Amino acid sequence: MAALALALAILAAYSNAAQAGTRSIGDTTILAAVPYPGHPGGIAIDGNTAYVDTFNPVDRAADDYDAIFTYDLASGTLRSDRPNPIKVPRMMSPTPMGLAAIALDAQGLLYVADMNGRILRLDPATGDQSDYATFPTNSMTSFTAMPDGIAFDRQGNLYVTDGSAPVIWRVPPGGGEAKPWLIDPALPSAWASGLDGAAIDPSGNYLYFTEGYVSGTGVYRVPLSNPSITAVQLVHLYGPPPPVFSSDDSELHGIFGVSAIAFGSSGNLYVTLMGANQVSVLRPDGSEERRFPDLQNPGPYDDPLFPAFDGHGYLLITNLAIRAPEKSAVLGAWVNDKGLPLVRPPIP
């Protein structure tokens, strides 16, 4: 009963904000709580359905699964007409990481980055799952590839950022072994501070990606037709977040510049800044239009990670909450922008 009351309360808040007519850009409500194991990471929207996976197992490293939850956006509740959550058996246990970005194909199947070294393909209606892509190990890449951000192009190639090395991988249509597509030693990477978000731009000609460097974040782009070091362009560079002085503050982990990205139909790029507990909005020319929330009043934001649009003017954001699992949630921020339609190719 308590869970039902919570769901009704957050739905009422979401609905009231949508009808009030007094929304400001960045106004945020809690759309849905994410139950155990919490720590939500990737999110993808398919019509009125939201898929949310579990990212960080710091406080449950011995669990033998990660999870994917399915929400009905009209009610803000978990759907009961399918396996929910879908449990994803881990490749090993204990394990240092969980699941990350989610992509969709034309059939509505999910493609999920498992940061322990694979891409999963899942049928959300049945829970059936299989390995779609694997990652080789060699001296030019990482010893343990960490798939993080993923994005399809129109031909069905899947581009995968690596959270543990300055590498972008490409998986051919139909899956199989990923091949290094771009290797740029000028993008320094380390565990928890590597390549993060990935998105195809509105023109369909560029792959945008983010890179964490110690305590800051860079947004870059590279032409799909020319994946060379010389073609990589810096779009925007963020400095480190303000320092935290309290030794028991839950944001000590925020020194890492982890971020993810999503394009709005306006052409603006929305960038989550986990270390700063903010979302940044970049104009098409790369200049920053605004950030929210105000640093002095962060509200529910606690490690905002992956963004996705609901199609009705809201940006949905997973609240990772590394050190405070009780804050695990999906946030809804009013941005008055609809998402750029995701590339959802037919995959054999």
PDB file of N, CA, C and O in Angstrom, residues 257-305:
ATOM      1  N   GLY A 257      33.806  13.312 -14.051  1.00  0.00           N
ATOM      2  CA  GLY A 257      33.005  14.045 -15.020  1.00  0.00           C
ATOM      3  C   GLY A 257      32.149  13.132 -15.860  1.00  0.00           C
ATOM      4  O   GLY A 257      32.235  13.164 -17.086  1.00  0.00           O
ATOM      5  N   VAL A 258      31.325  12.316 -15.240  1.00  0.00           N
ATOM      6  CA  VAL A 258      30.475  11.389 -15.979  1.00  0.00           C
ATOM      7  C   VAL A 258      29.267  12.136 -16.517  1.00  0.00           C
ATOM      8  O   VAL A 258      28.636  12.922 -15.813  1.00  0.00           O
ATOM      9  N   SER A 259      28.912  11.875 -17.787  1.00  0.00           N
ATOM     10  CA  SER A 259      27.806  12.589 -18.410  1.00  0.00           C
ATOM     11  C   SER A 259      27.218  11.743 -19.521  1.00  0.00           C
ATOM     12  O   SER A 259      27.840  10.817 -20.028  1.00  0.00           O
ATOM     13  N   ALA A 260      25.979  12.080 -19.910  1.00  0.00           N
ATOM     14  CA  ALA A 260      25.325  11.443 -21.046  1.00  0.00           C
ATOM     15  C   ALA A 260      24.556  12.521 -21.798  1.00  0.00           C
ATOM     16  O   ALA A 260      24.402  13.650 -21.309  1.00  0.00           O
ATOM     17  N   ILE A 261      24.054  12.198 -22.995  1.00  0.00           N
ATOM     18  CA  ILE A 261      23.503  13.237 -23.870  1.00  0.00           C
ATOM     19  C   ILE A 261      22.250  12.756 -24.593  1.00  0.00           C
ATOM     20  O   ILE A 261      22.058  11.555 -24.815  1.00  0.00           O
ATOM     21  N   ALA A 262      21.399  13.739 -24.977  1.00  0.00           N
ATOM     22  CA  ALA A 262      20.233  13.471 -25.805  1.00  0.00           C
ATOM     23  C   ALA A 262      19.893  14.738 -26.578  1.00  0.00           C
ATOM     24  O   ALA A 262      19.947  15.847 -26.022  1.00  0.00           O
ATOM     25  N   PHE A 263      19.545  14.596 -27.852  1.00  0.00           N
ATOM     26  CA  PHE A 263      19.162  15.731 -28.678  1.00  0.00           C
ATOM     27  C   PHE A 263      17.666  15.984 -28.580  1.00  0.00           C
ATOM     28  O   PHE A 263      16.852  15.050 -28.633  1.00  0.00           O
ATOM     29  N   GLY A 264      17.309  17.270 -28.452  1.00  0.00           N
ATOM     30  CA  GLY A 264      15.917  17.664 -28.546  1.00  0.00           C
ATOM     31  C   GLY A 264      15.536  17.921 -29.999  1.00  0.00           C
ATOM     32  O   GLY A 264      16.401  18.102 -30.869  1.00  0.00           O
ATOM     33  N   SER A 265      14.233  17.971 -30.275  1.00  0.00           N
ATOM     34  CA  SER A 265      13.795  18.275 -31.635  1.00  0.00           C
ATOM     35  C   SER A 265      14.169  19.698 -32.028  1.00  0.00           C
ATOM     36  O   SER A 265      14.215  20.040 -33.213  1.00  0.00           O
ATOM     37  N   SER A 266      14.441  20.556 -31.036  1.00  0.00           N
ATOM     38  CA  SER A 266      14.900  21.921 -31.284  1.00  0.00           C
ATOM     39  C   SER A 266      16.305  21.961 -31.870  1.00  0.00           C
ATOM     40  O   SER A 266      16.740  22.993 -32.384  1.00  0.00           O
ATOM     41  N   GLY A 267      17.034  20.859 -31.778  1.00  0.00           N
ATOM     42  CA  GLY A 267      18.450  20.840 -32.149  1.00  0.00           C
ATOM     43  C   GLY A 267      19.360  21.066 -30.975  1.00  0.00           C
ATOM     44  O   GLY A 267      20.577  20.881 -31.083  1.00  0.00           O
ATOM     45  N   ASN A 268      18.797  21.457 -29.821  1.00  0.00           N
ATOM     46  CA  ASN A 268      19.606  21.614 -28.619  1.00  0.00           C
ATOM     47  C   ASN A 268      20.060  20.255 -28.108  1.00  0.00           C
ATOM     48  O   ASN A 268      19.378  19.243 -28.275  1.00  0.00           O
ATOM     49  N   LEU A 269      21.229  20.259 -27.470  1.00  0.00           N
ATOM     50  CA  LEU A 269      21.784  19.045 -26.889  1.00  0.00           C
ATOM     51  C   LEU A 269      21.706  19.148 -25.374  1.00  0.00           C
ATOM     52  O   LEU A 269      22.174  20.126 -24.788  1.00  0.00           O
ATOM     53  N   TYR A 270      21.124  18.135 -24.741  1.00  0.00           N
ATOM     54  CA  TYR A 270      20.967  18.107 -23.295  1.00  0.00           C
ATOM     55  C   TYR A 270      22.026  17.193 -22.716  1.00  0.00           C
ATOM     56  O   TYR A 270      22.157  16.033 -23.121  1.00  0.00           O
ATOM     57  N   VAL A 271      22.810  17.737 -21.775  1.00  0.00           N
ATOM     58  CA  VAL A 271      23.975  17.049 -21.227  1.00  0.00           C
ATOM     59  C   VAL A 271      23.814  16.930 -19.714  1.00  0.00           C
ATOM     60  O   VAL A 271      23.692  17.948 -19.023  1.00  0.00           O
ATOM     61  N   THR A 272      23.803  15.712 -19.190  1.00  0.00           N
ATOM     62  CA  THR A 272      23.782  15.550 -17.744  1.00  0.00           C
ATOM     63  C   THR A 272      25.200  15.699 -17.208  1.00  0.00           C
ATOM     64  O   THR A 272      26.156  15.208 -17.808  1.00  0.00           O
ATOM     65  N   LEU A 273      25.327  16.387 -16.092  1.00  0.00           N
ATOM     66  CA  LEU A 273      26.623  16.603 -15.449  1.00  0.00           C
ATOM     67  C   LEU A 273      26.541  16.002 -14.049  1.00  0.00           C
ATOM     68  O   LEU A 273      26.107  16.643 -13.096  1.00  0.00           O
ATOM     69  N   MET A 274      26.969  14.747 -13.930  1.00  0.00           N
ATOM     70  CA  MET A 274      26.780  14.029 -12.687  1.00  0.00           C
ATOM     71  C   MET A 274      27.505  14.695 -11.530  1.00  0.00           C
ATOM     72  O   MET A 274      26.968  14.829 -10.433  1.00  0.00           O
ATOM     73  N   GLY A 275      28.747  15.115 -11.751  1.00  0.00           N
ATOM     74  CA  GLY A 275      29.519  15.706 -10.669  1.00  0.00           C
ATOM     75  C   GLY A 275      28.920  16.992 -10.149  1.00  0.00           C
ATOM     76  O   GLY A 275      29.001  17.288  -8.954  1.00  0.00           O
ATOM     77  N   ALA A 276      28.294  17.767 -11.042  1.00  0.00           N
ATOM     78  CA  ALA A 276      27.705  19.051 -10.652  1.00  0.00           C
ATOM     79  C   ALA A 276      26.245  18.933 -10.244  1.00  0.00           C
ATOM     80  O   ALA A 276      25.647  19.911  -9.787  1.00  0.00           O
ATOM     81  N   ASN A 277      25.634  17.753 -10.425  1.00  0.00           N
ATOM     82  CA  ASN A 277      24.206  17.563 -10.156  1.00  0.00           C
ATOM     83  C   ASN A 277      23.352  18.540 -10.959  1.00  0.00           C
ATOM     84  O   ASN A 277      22.398  19.131 -10.442  1.00  0.00           O
ATOM     85  N   GLN A 278      23.685  18.688 -12.236  1.00  0.00           N
ATOM     86  CA  GLN A 278      22.958  19.608 -13.100  1.00  0.00           C
ATOM     87  C   GLN A 278      22.759  19.005 -14.487  1.00  0.00           C
ATOM     88  O   GLN A 278      23.411  18.021 -14.862  1.00  0.00           O
ATOM     89  N   VAL A 279      21.874  19.643 -15.247  1.00  0.00           N
ATOM     90  CA  VAL A 279      21.700  19.366 -16.668  1.00  0.00           C
ATOM     91  C   VAL A 279      22.046  20.638 -17.426  1.00  0.00           C
ATOM     92  O   VAL A 279      21.575  21.728 -17.079  1.00  0.00           O
ATOM     93  N   SER A 280      22.868  20.506 -18.448  1.00  0.00           N
ATOM     94  CA  SER A 280      23.261  21.633 -19.278  1.00  0.00           C
ATOM     95  C   SER A 280      22.558  21.529 -20.626  1.00  0.00           C
ATOM     96  O   SER A 280      22.386  20.429 -21.166  1.00  0.00           O
ATOM     97  N   VAL A 281      22.167  22.689 -21.161  1.00  0.00           N
ATOM     98  CA  VAL A 281      21.517  22.736 -22.476  1.00  0.00           C
ATOM     99  C   VAL A 281      22.433  23.495 -23.429  1.00  0.00           C
ATOM    100  O   VAL A 281      22.744  24.672 -23.195  1.00  0.00           O
ATOM    101  N   LEU A 282      22.891  22.812 -24.474  1.00  0.00           N
ATOM    102  CA  LEU A 282      23.769  23.421 -25.467  1.00  0.00           C
ATOM    103  C   LEU A 282      22.990  23.758 -26.733  1.00  0.00           C
ATOM    104  O   LEU A 282      22.202  22.944 -27.225  1.00  0.00           O
ATOM    105  N   ARG A 283      23.224  24.953 -27.264  1.00  0.00           N
ATOM    106  CA  ARG A 283      22.649  25.329 -28.547  1.00  0.00           C
ATOM    107  C   ARG A 283      23.344  24.554 -29.673  1.00  0.00           C
ATOM    108  O   ARG A 283      24.423  23.984 -29.465  1.00  0.00           O
ATOM    109  N   PRO A 284      22.754  24.553 -30.872  1.00  0.00           N
ATOM    110  CA  PRO A 284      23.399  23.848 -31.994  1.00  0.00           C
ATOM    111  C   PRO A 284      24.823  24.311 -32.290  1.00  0.00           C
ATOM    112  O   PRO A 284      25.625  23.530 -32.817  1.00  0.00           O
ATOM    113  N   ASP A 285      25.161  25.555 -31.930  1.00  0.00           N
ATOM    114  CA  ASP A 285      26.524  26.031 -32.185  1.00  0.00           C
ATOM    115  C   ASP A 285      27.493  25.645 -31.066  1.00  0.00           C
ATOM    116  O   ASP A 285      28.676  26.012 -31.102  1.00  0.00           O
ATOM    117  N   GLY A 286      27.022  24.921 -30.051  1.00  0.00           N
ATOM    118  CA  GLY A 286      27.882  24.475 -28.961  1.00  0.00           C
ATOM    119  C   GLY A 286      27.925  25.400 -27.771  1.00  0.00           C
ATOM    120  O   GLY A 286      28.506  25.033 -26.734  1.00  0.00           O
ATOM    121  N   SER A 287      27.318  26.572 -27.864  1.00  0.00           N
ATOM    122  CA  SER A 287      27.297  27.481 -26.720  1.00  0.00           C
ATOM    123  C   SER A 287      26.238  27.028 -25.721  1.00  0.00           C
ATOM    124  O   SER A 287      25.246  26.382 -26.079  1.00  0.00           O
ATOM    125  N   GLU A 288      26.462  27.357 -24.457  1.00  0.00           N
ATOM    126  CA  GLU A 288      25.553  26.912 -23.413  1.00  0.00           C
ATOM    127  C   GLU A 288      24.405  27.890 -23.258  1.00  0.00           C
ATOM    128  O   GLU A 288      24.612  29.086 -23.027  1.00  0.00           O
ATOM    129  N   GLU A 289      23.185  27.375 -23.348  1.00  0.00           N
ATOM    130  CA  GLU A 289      21.991  28.211 -23.194  1.00  0.00           C
ATOM    131  C   GLU A 289      21.615  28.377 -21.738  1.00  0.00           C
ATOM    132  O   GLU A 289      21.272  29.458 -21.281  1.00  0.00           O
ATOM    133  N   ARG A 290      21.662  27.287 -20.981  1.00  0.00           N
ATOM    134  CA  ARG A 290      21.295  27.343 -19.559  1.00  0.00           C
ATOM    135  C   ARG A 290      21.715  26.048 -18.873  1.00  0.00           C
ATOM    136  O   ARG A 290      22.064  25.060 -19.526  1.00  0.00           O
ATOM    137  N   ARG A 291      21.647  26.101 -17.548  1.00  0.00           N
ATOM    138  CA  ARG A 291      21.782  24.896 -16.729  1.00  0.00           C
ATOM    139  C   ARG A 291      20.668  24.886 -15.690  1.00  0.00           C
ATOM    140  O   ARG A 291      20.170  25.938 -15.288  1.00  0.00           O
ATOM    141  N   PHE A 292      20.314  23.710 -15.272  1.00  0.00           N
ATOM    142  CA  PHE A 292      19.388  23.567 -14.146  1.00  0.00           C
ATOM    143  C   PHE A 292      19.731  22.277 -13.427  1.00  0.00           C
ATOM    144  O   PHE A 292      20.336  21.382 -14.003  1.00  0.00           O
ATOM    145  N   PRO A 293      19.396  22.176 -12.121  1.00  0.00           N
ATOM    146  CA  PRO A 293      18.817  23.191 -11.241  1.00  0.00           C
ATOM    147  C   PRO A 293      19.882  24.173 -10.771  1.00  0.00           C
ATOM    148  O   PRO A 293      21.074  24.013 -11.065  1.00  0.00           O
ATOM    149  N   ASP A 294      19.429  25.168 -10.010  1.00  0.00           N
ATOM    150  CA  ASP A 294      20.352  26.092  -9.369  1.00  0.00           C
ATOM    151  C   ASP A 294      21.211  25.326  -8.370  1.00  0.00           C
ATOM    152  O   ASP A 294      20.706  24.484  -7.609  1.00  0.00           O
ATOM    153  N   LEU A 295      22.502  25.621  -8.345  1.00  0.00           N
ATOM    154  CA  LEU A 295      23.407  24.910  -7.443  1.00  0.00           C
ATOM    155  C   LEU A 295      23.022  25.080  -5.977  1.00  0.00           C
ATOM    156  O   LEU A 295      23.305  24.208  -5.151  1.00  0.00           O
ATOM    157  N   GLN A 296      22.383  26.183  -5.661  1.00  0.00           N
ATOM    158  CA  GLN A 296      21.996  26.420  -4.271  1.00  0.00           C
ATOM    159  C   GLN A 296      20.717  25.686  -3.896  1.00  0.00           C
ATOM    160  O   GLN A 296      20.373  25.607  -2.720  1.00  0.00           O
ATOM    161  N   ASN A 297      20.017  25.161  -4.896  1.00  0.00           N
ATOM    162  CA  ASN A 297      18.755  24.469  -4.624  1.00  0.00           C
ATOM    163  C   ASN A 297      18.633  23.283  -5.577  1.00  0.00           C
ATOM    164  O   ASN A 297      17.837  23.296  -6.516  1.00  0.00           O
ATOM    165  N   PRO A 298      19.434  22.226  -5.351  1.00  0.00           N
ATOM    166  CA  PRO A 298      19.461  21.108  -6.295  1.00  0.00           C
ATOM    167  C   PRO A 298      18.210  20.252  -6.293  1.00  0.00           C
ATOM    168  O   PRO A 298      17.996  19.455  -7.220  1.00  0.00           O
ATOM    169  N   GLY A 299      17.350  20.401  -5.275  1.00  0.00           N
ATOM    170  CA  GLY A 299      16.120  19.615  -5.232  1.00  0.00           C
ATOM    171  C   GLY A 299      16.417  18.123  -5.231  1.00  0.00           C
ATOM    172  O   GLY A 299      17.294  17.653  -4.501  1.00  0.00           O
ATOM    173  N   PRO A 300      15.722  17.357  -6.075  1.00  0.00           N
ATOM    174  CA  PRO A 300      15.878  15.900  -6.021  1.00  0.00           C
ATOM    175  C   PRO A 300      17.110  15.376  -6.747  1.00  0.00           C
ATOM    176  O   PRO A 300      17.366  14.169  -6.725  1.00  0.00           O
ATOM    177  N   TYR A 301      17.885  16.246  -7.401  1.00  0.00           N
ATOM    178  CA  TYR A 301      18.999  15.768  -8.221  1.00  0.00           C
ATOM    179  C   TYR A 301      20.115  15.181  -7.355  1.00  0.00           C
ATOM    180  O   TYR A 301      20.653  15.840  -6.468  1.00  0.00           O
ATOM    181  N   ASP A 302      20.441  13.930  -7.623  1.00  0.00           N
ATOM    182  CA  ASP A 302      21.523  13.255  -6.925  1.00  0.00           C
ATOM    183  C   ASP A 302      22.175  12.307  -7.928  1.00  0.00           C
ATOM    184  O   ASP A 302      21.709  11.205  -8.154  1.00  0.00           O
ATOM    185  N   ASP A 303      23.227  12.771  -8.581  1.00  0.00           N
ATOM    186  CA  ASP A 303      23.920  12.027  -9.635  1.00  0.00           C
ATOM    187  C   ASP A 303      23.030  11.796 -10.857  1.00  0.00           C
ATOM    188  O   ASP A 303      22.754  10.650 -11.246  1.00  0.00           O
ATOM    189  N   PRO A 304      22.544  12.875 -11.510  1.00  0.00           N
ATOM    190  CA  PRO A 304      21.764  12.689 -12.732  1.00  0.00           C
ATOM    191  C   PRO A 304      22.630  12.031 -13.799  1.00  0.00           C
ATOM    192  O   PRO A 304      23.770  12.418 -14.007  1.00  0.00           O
ATOM    193  N   LEU A 305      22.087  11.017 -14.480  1.00  0.00           N
ATOM    194  CA  LEU A 305      22.930  10.250 -15.389  1.00  0.00           C
ATOM    195  C   LEU A 305      22.397  10.250 -16.818  1.00  0.00           C
ATOM    196  O   LEU A 305      22.788  11.090 -17.621  1.00  0.00           O
TER     197      LEU A 305
END
